[in-house]
Every structure is written in structure tokens, then in C-alpha cells.
CSV table of C-alpha atoms in Angstrom, one decimal:
chain,number,residue,atom,x,y,z
A,1030,MET,CA,54.5,-9.8,-104.1
A,1031,ASP,CA,53.2,-12.0,-101.3
A,1032,ASP,CA,50.7,-9.6,-99.7
A,1033,SER,CA,48.9,-9.2,-103.1
A,1034,THR,CA,48.4,-12.9,-103.4
A,1035,LEU,CA,44.9,-14.2,-102.7
A,1036,THR,CA,45.1,-17.5,-100.8
A,1037,ILE,CA,42.0,-19.5,-99.8
A,1038,THR,CA,41.5,-22.6,-97.5
A,1039,LEU,CA,40.2,-25.6,-99.3
A,1040,PRO,CA,37.6,-27.9,-97.7
A,1041,ASP,CA,40.4,-30.4,-97.0
A,1042,GLY,CA,42.2,-27.8,-94.9
A,1043,ASN,CA,45.0,-27.2,-97.4
A,1044,LEU,CA,45.9,-23.7,-98.6
A,1045,HIS,CA,45.3,-22.8,-102.3
A,1046,GLU,CA,46.8,-19.8,-104.0
A,1047,MET,CA,43.8,-18.6,-105.9
A,1048,TYR,CA,45.5,-15.5,-107.4
A,1049,LYS,CA,49.1,-14.4,-107.7
A,1050,PRO,CA,50.0,-11.1,-109.5
A,1051,ALA,CA,51.9,-11.9,-112.8
A,1052,SER,CA,54.5,-9.2,-112.3
A,1053,GLU,CA,55.7,-6.3,-110.1
A,1054,LYS,CA,53.5,-4.0,-112.2
A,1055,HIS,CA,50.4,-6.0,-111.3
A,1056,VAL,CA,51.4,-5.7,-107.6
A,1057,TRP,CA,51.9,-1.9,-108.0
A,1058,PHE,CA,48.5,-1.6,-109.5
A,1059,HIS,CA,46.9,-3.4,-106.5
A,1060,LYS,CA,48.7,-1.2,-104.0
A,1061,ALA,CA,48.6,2.2,-105.6
A,1062,PRO,CA,46.6,4.6,-103.4
A,1063,ILE,CA,45.8,7.1,-106.3
A,1064,LYS,CA,42.1,7.9,-107.0
A,1065,ASN,CA,42.0,7.1,-110.7
A,1066,LEU,CA,44.3,4.5,-112.1
A,1067,LEU,CA,44.5,2.9,-115.5
A,1068,ALA,CA,46.3,-0.2,-116.7
A,1069,TYR,CA,46.8,-0.1,-120.4
A,1070,GLY,CA,48.9,-2.0,-122.9
A,1071,ASN,CA,48.7,-4.6,-125.7
A,1072,ARG,CA,46.5,-7.6,-125.7
A,1073,GLY,CA,47.3,-10.5,-123.5
A,1074,GLY,CA,48.7,-8.5,-120.5
A,1075,GLY,CA,46.2,-10.0,-118.1
A,1076,LYS,CA,44.5,-6.6,-117.4
A,1077,SER,CA,40.9,-7.9,-117.1
A,1078,HIS,CA,42.1,-10.6,-114.7
A,1079,LEU,CA,44.0,-8.0,-112.7
A,1080,LEU,CA,40.9,-5.8,-112.5
A,1081,ARG,CA,38.6,-8.5,-111.4
A,1082,PHE,CA,40.9,-9.8,-108.7
A,1083,ASP,CA,41.6,-6.2,-107.5
A,1084,ALA,CA,37.8,-6.0,-107.0
A,1085,HIS,CA,37.7,-9.4,-105.2
A,1086,MET,CA,40.5,-8.3,-102.8
A,1087,ARG,CA,39.0,-4.9,-102.1
A,1088,ALA,CA,35.6,-6.4,-101.5
A,1089,LEU,CA,37.0,-8.9,-99.0
A,1090,SER,CA,39.1,-6.2,-97.3
A,1091,VAL,CA,36.1,-3.8,-96.7
A,1092,PRO,CA,33.1,-5.6,-95.2
A,1093,GLU,CA,29.6,-4.5,-96.4
A,1094,SER,CA,31.1,-2.5,-99.3
A,1095,ARG,CA,29.6,-2.1,-102.7
A,1096,LEU,CA,31.7,-2.2,-105.9
A,1097,ILE,CA,30.9,-2.2,-109.6
A,1098,LEU,CA,32.6,-3.7,-112.6
A,1099,ILE,CA,31.5,-2.2,-116.0
A,1100,ARG,CA,32.0,-3.1,-119.6
A,1101,LYS,CA,30.4,-1.5,-122.6
A,1102,THR,CA,27.9,-4.2,-123.4
A,1103,TYR,CA,26.3,-7.1,-121.6
A,1104,PRO,CA,27.5,-9.7,-124.2
A,1105,GLN,CA,31.1,-8.5,-123.5
A,1106,LEU,CA,30.6,-9.1,-119.8
A,1107,LEU,CA,29.1,-12.5,-120.5
A,1108,GLN,CA,32.1,-13.5,-122.6
A,1109,SER,CA,34.7,-12.3,-120.2
A,1110,HIS,CA,34.2,-11.8,-116.4
A,1111,LEU,CA,30.9,-13.6,-116.0
A,1112,GLN,CA,32.5,-16.8,-117.4
A,1113,TYR,CA,34.7,-17.0,-114.3
A,1114,ILE,CA,32.8,-15.3,-111.6
A,1115,PRO,CA,30.5,-18.2,-110.5
A,1116,SER,CA,33.4,-20.6,-109.8
A,1117,GLU,CA,35.6,-17.8,-108.2
A,1118,MET,CA,32.7,-16.8,-105.9
A,1119,ALA,CA,32.2,-20.4,-104.9
A,1120,MET,CA,35.9,-20.7,-104.0
A,1121,LEU,CA,35.6,-17.4,-102.0
A,1122,LYS,CA,32.6,-19.0,-100.1
A,1123,GLY,CA,30.2,-16.4,-101.6
A,1124,HIS,CA,27.8,-16.8,-104.5
A,1125,TYR,CA,26.9,-15.1,-107.8
A,1126,HIS,CA,23.3,-14.3,-108.6
A,1127,LYS,CA,22.8,-14.8,-112.3
A,1128,THR,CA,19.7,-12.7,-112.6
A,1129,GLU,CA,20.8,-9.7,-110.5
A,1130,HIS,CA,24.3,-9.9,-111.9
A,1131,ILE,CA,25.6,-9.4,-108.4
A,1132,ALA,CA,28.4,-11.3,-106.7
A,1133,TYR,CA,27.8,-11.7,-102.9
A,1134,TYR,CA,30.9,-12.1,-100.6
A,1135,PRO,CA,30.8,-13.8,-97.2
A,1136,ASN,CA,31.6,-10.5,-95.5
A,1137,GLY,CA,28.5,-8.8,-96.8
A,1138,SER,CA,30.2,-7.0,-99.7
A,1139,ARG,CA,28.7,-7.0,-103.1
A,1140,LEU,CA,30.2,-6.7,-106.6
A,1141,PHE,CA,27.8,-5.5,-109.2
A,1142,PHE,CA,28.3,-6.2,-112.9
A,1143,SER,CA,26.9,-3.7,-115.3
A,1144,HIS,CA,27.2,-2.2,-118.8
A,1145,VAL,CA,26.9,1.3,-120.3
A,1146,ALA,CA,26.1,1.0,-124.0
A,1147,THR,CA,23.6,3.9,-123.9
A,1148,GLU,CA,22.8,7.1,-122.0
A,1149,GLU,CA,19.9,5.3,-120.3
A,1150,ASP,CA,22.3,2.6,-119.0
A,1151,SER,CA,24.5,5.3,-117.5
A,1152,LEU,CA,21.6,7.1,-115.9
A,1153,ASN,CA,20.4,3.9,-114.2
A,1154,LEU,CA,23.7,3.8,-112.3
A,1155,LEU,CA,24.0,7.4,-111.3
A,1156,SER,CA,22.1,7.3,-108.0
A,1157,ALA,CA,24.1,4.3,-106.8
A,1158,GLU,CA,27.1,4.6,-104.4
A,1159,TYR,CA,30.2,2.5,-104.6
A,1160,ILE,CA,33.6,2.4,-102.9
A,1161,ALA,CA,35.2,1.3,-106.2
A,1162,ALA,CA,34.3,1.4,-109.8
A,1163,TYR,CA,36.1,-0.9,-112.3
A,1164,PHE,CA,35.9,-0.1,-116.0
A,1165,ASP,CA,37.1,-2.8,-118.3
A,1166,GLU,CA,38.1,-1.8,-121.9
A,1167,LEU,CA,37.6,1.8,-120.9
A,1168,SER,CA,38.4,3.3,-124.3
A,1169,THR,CA,35.4,1.5,-125.8
A,1170,ILE,CA,33.1,3.3,-123.3
A,1171,SER,CA,31.8,6.8,-124.1
A,1172,TRP,CA,33.9,9.3,-122.1
A,1173,ASP,CA,30.9,11.3,-121.0
A,1174,PHE,CA,29.3,8.1,-119.5
A,1175,PHE,CA,32.6,7.3,-117.7
A,1176,ILE,CA,32.9,10.8,-116.2
A,1177,LYS,CA,29.3,10.7,-115.0
A,1178,LEU,CA,29.7,7.3,-113.5
A,1179,CYS,CA,32.8,8.4,-111.6
A,1180,ALA,CA,30.5,10.6,-109.6
A,1181,SER,CA,29.0,7.4,-108.1
A,1182,VAL,CA,32.2,6.6,-106.4
A,1183,ARG,CA,31.8,8.1,-103.0
A,1184,ILE,CA,32.4,7.1,-99.4
A,1185,GLY,CA,30.1,8.0,-96.5
A,1186,GLY,CA,29.1,6.9,-93.0
A,1187,LYS,CA,31.3,4.5,-91.2
A,1188,LEU,CA,33.5,3.7,-94.2
A,1189,LYS,CA,34.6,7.3,-94.2
A,1190,ASP,CA,35.4,7.1,-90.6
A,1191,MET,CA,37.5,4.0,-91.3
A,1192,GLY,CA,39.6,6.0,-93.7
A,1193,ILE,CA,38.5,4.1,-96.8
A,1194,LYS,CA,39.0,6.1,-100.0
A,1195,GLY,CA,36.8,5.7,-103.1
A,1196,VAL,CA,38.7,4.7,-106.2
A,1197,VAL,CA,38.3,4.3,-109.9
A,1198,ARG,CA,40.3,1.5,-111.6
A,1199,ALA,CA,40.3,0.9,-115.3
A,1200,ALA,CA,42.0,-1.3,-117.9
A,1201,THR,CA,42.1,-0.9,-121.6
A,1202,ASN,CA,43.7,-1.6,-124.9
A,1203,PRO,CA,44.7,1.7,-126.3
A,1204,LEU,CA,42.1,1.8,-129.0
A,1205,GLY,CA,38.5,2.9,-129.2
A,1206,PRO,CA,36.2,6.0,-129.3
A,1207,SER,CA,37.5,7.3,-126.0
A,1208,ALA,CA,41.2,6.6,-126.6
A,1209,ALA,CA,42.1,10.3,-127.0
A,1210,GLU,CA,40.5,11.3,-123.7
A,1211,VAL,CA,41.8,8.3,-121.8
A,1212,PHE,CA,45.3,9.1,-123.0
A,1213,SER,CA,44.9,12.8,-122.2
A,1214,TYR,CA,43.5,12.2,-118.6
A,1215,PHE,CA,45.5,9.2,-117.5
A,1216,VAL,CA,48.7,9.0,-119.4
A,1217,ASN,CA,49.7,12.4,-120.8
A,1218,LYS,CA,47.8,14.5,-118.1
A,1219,ASP,CA,47.6,17.4,-120.5
A,1220,VAL,CA,43.9,18.3,-119.9
A,1221,GLU,CA,43.6,22.1,-120.3
A,1222,PRO,CA,41.7,24.1,-117.6
A,1223,GLU,CA,39.3,25.3,-120.4
A,1224,ASP,CA,38.4,21.7,-121.0
A,1225,ASP,CA,38.1,20.6,-117.4
A,1226,PRO,CA,38.6,23.2,-114.7
A,1227,ASP,CA,38.5,20.6,-111.9
A,1228,TYR,CA,41.1,18.3,-113.4
A,1229,ASP,CA,43.9,17.6,-111.0
A,1230,PRO,CA,46.8,15.5,-112.6
A,1231,ASN,CA,47.8,14.2,-109.1
A,1232,ASP,CA,44.6,12.2,-109.0
A,1233,TRP,CA,45.2,10.3,-112.2
A,1234,ASP,CA,47.9,7.8,-113.2
A,1235,ALA,CA,48.5,5.0,-115.6
A,1236,ILE,CA,50.7,1.9,-115.8
A,1237,LYS,CA,51.6,0.1,-119.0
A,1238,ILE,CA,51.2,-3.6,-118.7
A,1239,GLN,CA,52.2,-5.6,-121.7
A,1240,MET,CA,51.9,-9.1,-122.9
A,1241,GLU,CA,55.5,-9.6,-121.8
A,1242,ASP,CA,54.6,-8.9,-118.2
A,1243,ASN,CA,52.1,-11.8,-118.3
A,1244,HIS,CA,54.6,-14.4,-119.3
A,1245,GLN,CA,53.3,-16.8,-116.6
A,1246,HIS,CA,50.1,-17.2,-118.4
A,1247,ILE,CA,50.5,-17.1,-122.2
A,1248,ASP,CA,52.8,-18.3,-125.0
A,1249,ILE,CA,54.0,-14.8,-126.2
A,1250,GLU,CA,55.7,-15.9,-129.5
A,1251,ASP,CA,52.6,-17.9,-130.5
A,1252,TYR,CA,50.3,-15.1,-129.6
A,1253,ARG,CA,52.3,-12.5,-131.6
A,1254,LYS,CA,51.9,-14.5,-134.7
A,1255,ARG,CA,48.1,-14.1,-134.6
A,1256,PHE,CA,48.5,-10.4,-135.4
A,1257,SER,CA,49.9,-11.0,-138.8
A,1258,GLY,CA,48.1,-9.1,-141.6
A,1259,MET,CA,46.2,-6.8,-139.4
A,1260,PRO,CA,45.8,-3.0,-140.2
A,1261,ALA,CA,48.6,-0.8,-138.8
A,1262,TYR,CA,46.5,1.0,-136.2
A,1263,LEU,CA,45.3,-2.4,-134.8
A,1264,ARG,CA,48.8,-3.7,-134.6
A,1265,LYS,CA,50.0,-0.5,-133.0
A,1266,ALA,CA,47.3,-0.8,-130.3
A,1267,TRP,CA,47.0,-4.5,-129.8
A,1268,LEU,CA,50.6,-5.6,-130.3
A,1269,ASP,CA,52.7,-2.5,-129.3
A,1270,GLY,CA,50.2,-1.2,-126.7
A,1271,GLU,CA,50.4,2.3,-128.1
A,1272,PHE,CA,47.4,4.6,-128.2
A,1273,ALA,CA,45.9,4.6,-131.6
A,1274,LEU,CA,42.8,6.2,-133.0
A,1275,GLU,CA,40.5,4.1,-135.1
A,1276,ASN,CA,39.9,5.9,-138.4
A,1277,GLN,CA,42.7,8.4,-137.7
A,1278,LEU,CA,42.7,10.9,-140.6
A,1279,PHE,CA,46.2,12.4,-140.6
A,1280,ASP,CA,49.6,10.7,-140.5
A,1281,PHE,CA,51.0,13.2,-138.1
A,1282,LYS,CA,54.6,12.6,-137.0
A,1283,PRO,CA,55.9,15.1,-134.4
A,1284,THR,CA,59.4,13.6,-135.0
A,1285,LYS,CA,60.8,11.3,-137.6
A,1286,ASN,CA,63.7,8.9,-137.7
A,1287,ILE,CA,66.0,10.2,-140.6
A,1288,ASN,CA,69.0,8.0,-141.2
A,1289,GLY,CA,69.0,6.8,-137.5
A,1290,ASN,CA,68.6,10.3,-136.1
A,1291,ILE,CA,65.3,11.4,-134.5
A,1292,LYS,CA,64.6,14.8,-135.9
A,1293,PRO,CA,61.6,17.2,-135.5
A,1294,TYR,CA,59.3,16.7,-138.4
A,1295,HIS,CA,55.8,18.1,-138.2
A,1296,VAL,CA,56.4,19.7,-134.8
A,1297,ILE,CA,59.4,22.1,-134.6
A,1298,ASN,CA,60.8,23.7,-131.5
A,1299,GLU,CA,62.2,26.7,-133.1
A,1300,LEU,CA,61.5,28.7,-136.2
A,1301,PRO,CA,63.6,28.4,-139.4
A,1302,THR,CA,66.0,31.2,-140.1
A,1303,ILE,CA,67.0,33.1,-143.2
A,1304,ASN,CA,70.5,34.5,-143.2
A,1305,GLY,CA,70.7,33.7,-139.5
A,1306,LYS,CA,67.5,35.6,-138.6
A,1307,PRO,CA,64.3,33.9,-137.6
A,1308,ILE,CA,61.5,34.3,-140.2
A,1309,VAL,CA,59.2,35.7,-137.5
A,1310,GLY,CA,60.0,37.0,-134.0
A,1311,VAL,CA,59.2,39.3,-131.2
A,1312,SER,CA,61.1,42.5,-130.5
A,1313,TRP,CA,60.6,44.0,-127.0
B,345,MET,CA,56.0,43.9,-127.6
B,346,GLU,CA,56.0,44.0,-131.4
B,347,TRP,CA,56.6,41.4,-134.0
B,348,PHE,CA,59.1,41.5,-136.8
B,349,GLN,CA,59.1,39.3,-139.9
B,350,ASN,CA,61.5,38.5,-142.7
B,351,GLU,CA,60.6,40.4,-145.9
B,352,SER,CA,60.3,37.1,-147.9
B,353,VAL,CA,57.7,35.8,-145.5
B,354,GLN,CA,53.9,36.2,-145.9
B,355,ILE,CA,51.8,35.9,-142.8
B,356,TYR,CA,48.2,34.7,-143.1
B,357,ARG,CA,45.6,34.0,-140.4
B,358,GLY,CA,42.9,31.3,-140.4
B,359,PHE,CA,39.9,32.0,-138.2
B,360,ASP,CA,37.1,29.7,-137.0
B,361,LEU,CA,34.2,31.3,-135.2
B,362,GLY,CA,32.9,29.9,-131.9
B,363,PHE,CA,31.5,31.1,-128.6
B,364,PHE,CA,30.9,28.4,-125.9
B,365,PRO,CA,31.6,25.6,-125.3
B,366,ASP,CA,33.3,25.7,-128.7
B,367,PRO,CA,36.0,28.4,-128.8
B,368,ALA,CA,36.7,30.9,-131.5
B,369,TYR,CA,40.2,30.0,-132.8
B,370,CYS,CA,42.8,31.9,-134.8
B,371,VAL,CA,46.0,30.5,-136.2
B,372,TRP,CA,48.9,32.5,-137.6
B,373,VAL,CA,50.7,30.9,-140.5
B,374,ALA,CA,54.0,32.0,-142.0
B,375,HIS,CA,54.2,31.2,-145.7
B,376,ILE,CA,57.8,31.0,-147.0
B,377,GLY,CA,58.7,29.5,-150.3
B,378,ASN,CA,56.5,26.4,-150.4
B,379,ARG,CA,56.5,25.9,-146.7
B,380,PHE,CA,53.8,26.7,-144.2
B,381,ILE,CA,54.7,27.2,-140.6
B,382,ALA,CA,51.9,27.6,-138.0
B,383,PHE,CA,53.7,29.6,-135.3
B,384,LYS,CA,51.0,31.2,-133.2
B,385,GLU,CA,47.4,30.5,-132.1
B,386,LYS,CA,44.8,32.0,-129.9
B,387,LEU,CA,41.5,30.7,-128.5
B,388,TRP,CA,38.6,32.8,-127.2
B,389,TYR,CA,35.7,31.6,-125.1
B,390,LYS,CA,32.5,33.6,-124.7
B,391,SER,CA,33.9,36.6,-126.6
B,392,VAL,CA,32.1,38.8,-129.1
B,393,ALA,CA,33.4,39.8,-132.5
B,394,PRO,CA,34.6,43.3,-131.7
B,395,ASP,CA,36.6,42.1,-128.7
B,396,ILE,CA,38.2,39.3,-130.7
B,397,ALA,CA,39.0,41.7,-133.6
B,398,LYS,CA,40.7,44.0,-131.1
B,399,GLU,CA,42.8,41.2,-129.7
B,400,MET,CA,43.7,39.9,-133.1
B,401,ILE,CA,45.1,43.3,-134.0
B,402,GLU,CA,46.9,43.6,-130.7
B,403,GLU,CA,48.4,40.1,-131.1
B,404,SER,CA,49.5,40.8,-134.7
B,405,LYS,CA,51.2,44.1,-133.9
B,406,GLY,CA,54.2,44.6,-136.3
B,407,MET,CA,53.2,41.7,-138.6
B,408,ARG,CA,52.1,42.4,-142.2
B,409,ILE,CA,49.1,40.2,-142.4
B,410,ALA,CA,48.4,39.3,-146.0
B,411,MET,CA,44.9,38.0,-145.4
B,412,THR,CA,42.6,36.4,-142.8
B,413,TYR,CA,40.5,33.5,-144.1
B,414,CYS,CA,37.4,32.7,-142.1
B,415,ASP,CA,34.3,30.5,-141.8
B,416,PRO,CA,31.9,31.3,-144.6
B,417,VAL,CA,29.0,31.2,-142.2
B,418,MET,CA,30.4,34.5,-140.8
B,419,ASP,CA,29.5,36.2,-144.1
B,420,ILE,CA,25.8,35.2,-144.0
B,421,LYS,CA,23.5,38.1,-143.4
B,422,THR,CA,20.6,37.2,-141.0
B,423,ALA,CA,17.6,39.2,-140.1
B,424,ALA,CA,19.1,39.8,-136.7
B,425,ASP,CA,21.5,42.5,-138.0
B,426,VAL,CA,22.1,44.3,-141.2
B,427,ARG,CA,25.8,43.5,-140.9
B,428,SER,CA,27.3,40.0,-141.1
B,429,ILE,CA,29.8,38.9,-138.5
B,430,ARG,CA,32.6,39.2,-141.1
B,431,GLU,CA,31.6,42.8,-141.6
B,432,ILE,CA,31.7,43.4,-137.9
B,433,PHE,CA,35.3,42.1,-137.9
B,434,GLU,CA,36.0,44.3,-140.9
B,435,GLU,CA,34.6,47.4,-139.2
B,436,ASN,CA,36.9,46.7,-136.3
B,437,GLY,CA,40.0,46.5,-138.4
B,438,VAL,CA,40.2,42.8,-139.4
B,439,PRO,CA,39.4,42.3,-143.1
B,440,MET,CA,38.5,38.7,-143.8
B,441,GLU,CA,37.9,36.5,-146.8
B,442,ALA,CA,35.3,33.9,-146.5
B,443,SER,CA,36.6,30.4,-147.1
B,444,ILE,CA,34.7,27.2,-148.1
B,445,ASN,CA,32.7,24.9,-145.9
B,446,ASN,CA,33.7,21.5,-147.2
B,447,ARG,CA,35.1,18.8,-144.9
B,448,GLU,CA,36.5,16.8,-147.8
B,449,HIS,CA,38.6,19.8,-148.8
B,450,TYR,CA,39.8,20.3,-145.3
B,451,ALA,CA,41.0,16.7,-145.0
B,452,HIS,CA,42.7,16.8,-148.4
B,453,ALA,CA,44.4,20.2,-147.9
B,454,VAL,CA,45.8,19.3,-144.4
B,455,HIS,CA,46.7,15.8,-145.5
B,456,THR,CA,48.6,17.0,-148.5
B,457,ALA,CA,50.5,19.7,-146.6
B,458,LEU,CA,51.6,17.1,-144.0
B,459,GLN,CA,52.6,14.5,-146.6
B,460,GLU,CA,54.4,16.6,-149.2
B,461,GLU,CA,58.0,17.6,-148.5
B,462,ALA,CA,59.4,21.0,-149.3
B,463,GLU,CA,62.9,19.4,-149.3
B,464,PRO,CA,64.1,16.0,-148.1
B,465,GLY,CA,63.2,15.6,-144.4
B,466,VAL,CA,61.2,18.8,-144.3
B,467,PRO,CA,57.4,18.6,-144.6
B,468,ARG,CA,55.6,21.5,-146.2
B,469,LEU,CA,53.5,22.0,-143.1
B,470,GLN,CA,55.2,22.4,-139.7
B,471,ILE,CA,53.8,23.6,-136.4
B,472,LEU,CA,55.8,25.4,-133.8
B,473,SER,CA,55.5,23.9,-130.3
B,474,LYS,CA,55.0,26.1,-127.3
B,475,VAL,CA,58.2,28.1,-126.9
B,476,PRO,CA,59.3,28.8,-123.3
B,477,GLY,CA,59.9,32.5,-122.7
B,478,PHE,CA,57.6,33.5,-125.5
B,479,GLY,CA,54.2,33.3,-123.9
B,480,ASP,CA,52.3,33.7,-127.1
B,481,MET,CA,54.3,31.7,-129.6
B,482,GLY,CA,53.5,28.1,-130.5
B,483,CYS,CA,50.4,26.1,-131.3
B,484,PRO,CA,49.8,23.5,-128.5
B,485,TYR,CA,46.1,23.2,-129.2
B,486,LEU,CA,46.7,22.5,-132.9
B,487,ILE,CA,49.4,20.0,-132.1
B,488,LYS,CA,47.1,18.2,-129.6
B,489,THR,CA,44.1,18.1,-131.9
B,490,ILE,CA,45.5,17.2,-135.3
B,491,PRO,CA,46.1,13.5,-134.3
B,492,GLN,CA,42.5,13.4,-132.9
B,493,MET,CA,40.9,14.0,-136.3
B,494,ARG,CA,39.2,11.0,-137.9
B,495,PHE,CA,37.7,10.3,-141.2
B,496,ASP,CA,34.0,9.6,-141.5
B,497,PRO,CA,33.6,5.8,-142.1
B,498,LYS,CA,30.6,6.4,-144.4
B,499,HIS,CA,32.5,9.0,-146.4
B,500,PRO,CA,36.2,8.2,-146.1
B,501,LEU,CA,37.4,11.3,-147.8
B,502,ARG,CA,35.6,13.5,-145.4
B,503,MET,CA,36.9,14.7,-142.0
B,504,ALA,CA,34.4,13.6,-139.3
B,505,ASP,CA,32.8,16.1,-136.9
B,506,SER,CA,34.7,16.6,-133.7
B,507,LYS,CA,34.4,19.0,-130.8
B,508,ASN,CA,38.1,19.7,-131.2
B,509,ASP,CA,38.3,20.4,-134.9
B,510,HIS,CA,38.6,24.2,-134.7
B,511,GLY,CA,42.3,24.4,-135.0
B,512,VAL,CA,42.4,22.1,-138.0
B,513,ILE,CA,39.5,23.9,-139.7
B,514,ALA,CA,41.1,27.3,-139.2
B,515,LEU,CA,44.4,26.0,-140.6
B,516,ALA,CA,42.5,24.4,-143.5
B,517,TYR,CA,40.8,27.7,-144.4
B,518,PHE,CA,44.2,29.0,-145.2
B,519,LEU,CA,45.5,25.9,-146.9
B,520,ILE,CA,42.5,25.8,-149.3
B,521,SER,CA,42.9,29.5,-150.1
B,522,SER,CA,44.6,31.2,-153.0
B,523,GLY,CA,47.2,32.5,-150.5
B,524,ALA,CA,48.6,29.0,-150.0
B,525,VAL,CA,48.9,28.4,-153.7
B,526,GLU,CA,51.5,31.2,-154.2
B,527,ARG,CA,55.2,30.2,-154.4
B,528,ARG,CA,58.1,32.5,-153.9
B,529,SER,CA,61.8,32.0,-153.5
B,530,THR,CA,63.0,32.3,-150.0
B,531,ASN,CA,66.0,34.4,-151.1
B,532,SER,CA,64.1,37.1,-152.9
B,533,THR,CA,62.0,39.9,-151.5
B,534,TYR,CA,58.9,41.2,-153.2
B,535,ARG,CA,59.6,44.3,-155.3
B,536,LEU,CA,57.1,46.5,-157.0
B,537,PRO,CA,57.4,46.5,-160.8
B,538,LYS,CA,59.2,49.6,-162.1
B,539,TRP,CA,56.1,51.0,-163.7
B,540,MET,CA,54.2,51.0,-160.4
B,541,VAL,CA,56.8,53.1,-158.5
B,542,PRO,CA,56.1,56.8,-158.6
B,543,LYS,CA,59.0,58.9,-159.9
B,544,GLU,CA,59.3,61.0,-156.8
B,545,ASP,CA,59.6,57.9,-154.6
B,546,LYS,CA,62.4,56.2,-156.5
B,547,GLU,CA,65.1,58.2,-154.7
B,548,LYS,CA,63.5,58.1,-151.3
B,549,ASN,CA,63.6,54.4,-151.0
B,550,LYS,CA,61.0,54.6,-148.4
B,551,PHE,CA,59.7,51.4,-146.9
B,552,LEU,CA,55.9,51.2,-147.3
B,553,GLY,CA,55.4,47.6,-146.8
B,554,TYR,CA,57.5,46.4,-149.8
B,555,SER,CA,61.1,47.0,-150.8
B,556,ARG,CA,61.1,49.4,-153.8
B,557,LEU,CA,63.5,49.7,-156.7
């Protein structure tokens, strides 16, 4: 875990551990070389924190690099990452420009903060070039915007010669308008060639980071109690970290627990038989 | 390759028309007793009606298709052609019955079929997953897209629009039809009433689609 820890030197000369990954899963996230990686799970897993510090460490490792951190709306950014960025940048001996929404690092790297609530917002970002794009609460962002913005992650010039690879990193609770696509691309990897001919499952991966993995930072038992009385789909997403669709219409259960046995329910693997013969079949 | 079916099973098809990027979609449903089993599906992209009809016949070889229920839009005559799309299918050997365009009905029909049980632990609607070794059996698209359907927050009884709703809609065309209402015992085969059997055929016991007395 040590080499994923961010340590800084304080003015008095003492070393200060500014960031330490909360678990082995967090370390794995920082080290994974895959192009597109998602951290998903219930609330309180420290995913946003993980994302921001991954950006800090990448920016400090690659001088003169450009990175971007995106949330759906600006107020969301203001209430989350931008609360911490000014003090973190000061500790890193850089600074944060409040009007430009850019964090400047001492090695010349820049971390842009942006939002993509509308098509216009996404078009504004298309011409830019970044070595890494970070999407916080990805399932709240329109999937079309996300796919378009991924095209802005490209490496050229001397960074390419250095062997730097462009990456997309995302974190999300498994709930929101894009939850189905996020699940399909990152977790299930069942994108059909008809839907996306260029999809390569080897370029996509996900890791589930739960509240329990962040035990250093929160009181889990106390936090769990706060979900009491919430609708089932919210509890499923926020407490269990399972993908859930808001406004889901059908209660579709591929399998069902019947008297302690998991049995096929709505999805069957073989056709029923009558007198030992399947109801329908193929003869060759 | 030819299909066989148990005599007490009725097979229906539900068809939703599309071209590109939305596909044309067909689902084959076996109706047995009061159970519905979606066991086969096919999607077509950028295909015209005569080609789809030809493939539907080929894919159903050996089955006794009771009826194909389709998008009612297919039965609208436009100035572009004297025939409707449904009539083009019919000319190419696929007779169809136009269903109803009502997203509240779709939601209700699919929801009911998923929730009701034919017997304890067996829902009325089941879907066959992709079967290894039988390239064309199973409905992976339908299984993938049913959980993606949402209700319209402004009209909670209505199924919201979705680019992936073709499988559910084709299935709903069947579920809201008269074909789905019929009930029959799984242990009995359909026999023609005595008065409908010609005298000369009684001894021959020739199979013409139904078992005869």
C-alpha cells in the first residue's frame, strides 16, 4: 500500500501523509493499467476521494499534463471536490484558480473541473486533450455525453514517446439514468456488436468498493441507520451497492430463492417437458 | 433443421417493426396451459419486409404458428404504396394481426404475466436463456432489456419510451392479444368436433395439423 500513499514535506521539514488508500481495493484502483476503470458501490466507500487523489497523483507523476474531473452539474462540484481542492493544492505547493476552475500543480500539470449537464457543456469539452478524464457519479451523466468526452482522452507528442497511456476513471453509486449502460460496459461487459462494434471488453473493468472498505473514515453502523425508510431501489443502490434503475417498471427475477434453494424463475435454462419430451425442439 | 412441437402447445409470434438504428424484432412464444414461454427471438437491422418475412418462415420451419401479432402502424396505408407493410408480409407468407399501440397496456400485460404464477414457484411468463449448441434458441436481447424498462414518472402506469423496448413491445403484442387469453389443459390435445370431421377422413386418421377423432 505504501507506494500509493501521497506524502508531502511540511514547512517545518516533517513528512506528512496527505493521502493513504483506505483498502487494498483502493490501491488496486490506483495501479490498474486498464484504459477505462470504474469504482462502484454503496455510499460511503470513499470513491470520490479516491478519484480526486488518483488525479492528484497522476498529475504529479506526469509533468505538464492536462487532466479533467467531471460531475454532472457545477453545484455538485462545488459541494464536493471544490470544497477540498484549495487546501489540497496549497499543501501540494500548487494553487487553485476559482474563476477558471483549474488546479495548477508545481510541475506544470493542470487539473480542470467541469460539468456536463447539457449537450452544449459536452461540446465545449470536445476539442480539448487530456491524459486522464475522471467522471464522478458517472451514472448520473448522460451516457452519450460520456462516450463523446472519452474521445478527448488522447496522448500525443512527447507524452506518447514517454509511454504514457490515456485513461478514463470513473466512480459511481449504481443508480441513475445511465446505470444500465454503465453496468453493461464496465461490469457485465455484455455490449452487443450491433450496439457498439468497437467495444473491446478487455479495455473496460470495474471494482466494487463498499462502505465496509472505507472503515478508516466512517462509522459504518451509524451510517447504515440513516437509510431506514428509504424506497427499495434506493436502499439497493446506496446500501447494497447493487445496480438499480430508478423508476424500474418490472419486477424481473431471473432466479428466486424458494425454501432456501435458488431456482430459475423468470429466466429458464431449458424448456419444460410433457411426458419427457420438450414442448418445442429442433430435429436435425 | 426443422422444429417439432408438442401437440398441446400453441406457438405465437410477436413482431415489432424497425429498420436502423432500431431493429425489427420477432419473438416466438410457446403458449401451454396458462404459461407463456418465450423461447426464440430474432433481430434484423436494415432489412426490408420481404426479406424479413422470408427469414421468419425459414426460422419457423416445422412450427405450427397460430398467429403473428404486429405493430398496428404496419397496417396503415400511406400514399407511398397501395399495400401496407402488413400486407407485404402477408403476400410473402406471413399473415399478421395488428395489435394495439398503448404503452399502458404493454406495461400491464407484461407486469401481470411476470407476477402471476401458473403454479407455486412458476411464473406465467418465462424466458429461455441462450442455449449452447442450439444457435437460434433463447432470447438474450429480451432478458437483457426487460429490466431496463422504466415507467414514465408523469404517467406511472405507462411504459416510458426507450431505444431498447422492441423486445418487450413485441412480447406485449402477444400478451394483450386474444391468443394469450385462451387456456387449455397441458394433458389434452386439440381435437376437431365430431361434426367437423368428414366421414371419409374418420378412418384415415390423417394428421392435418390437428389430431382427429
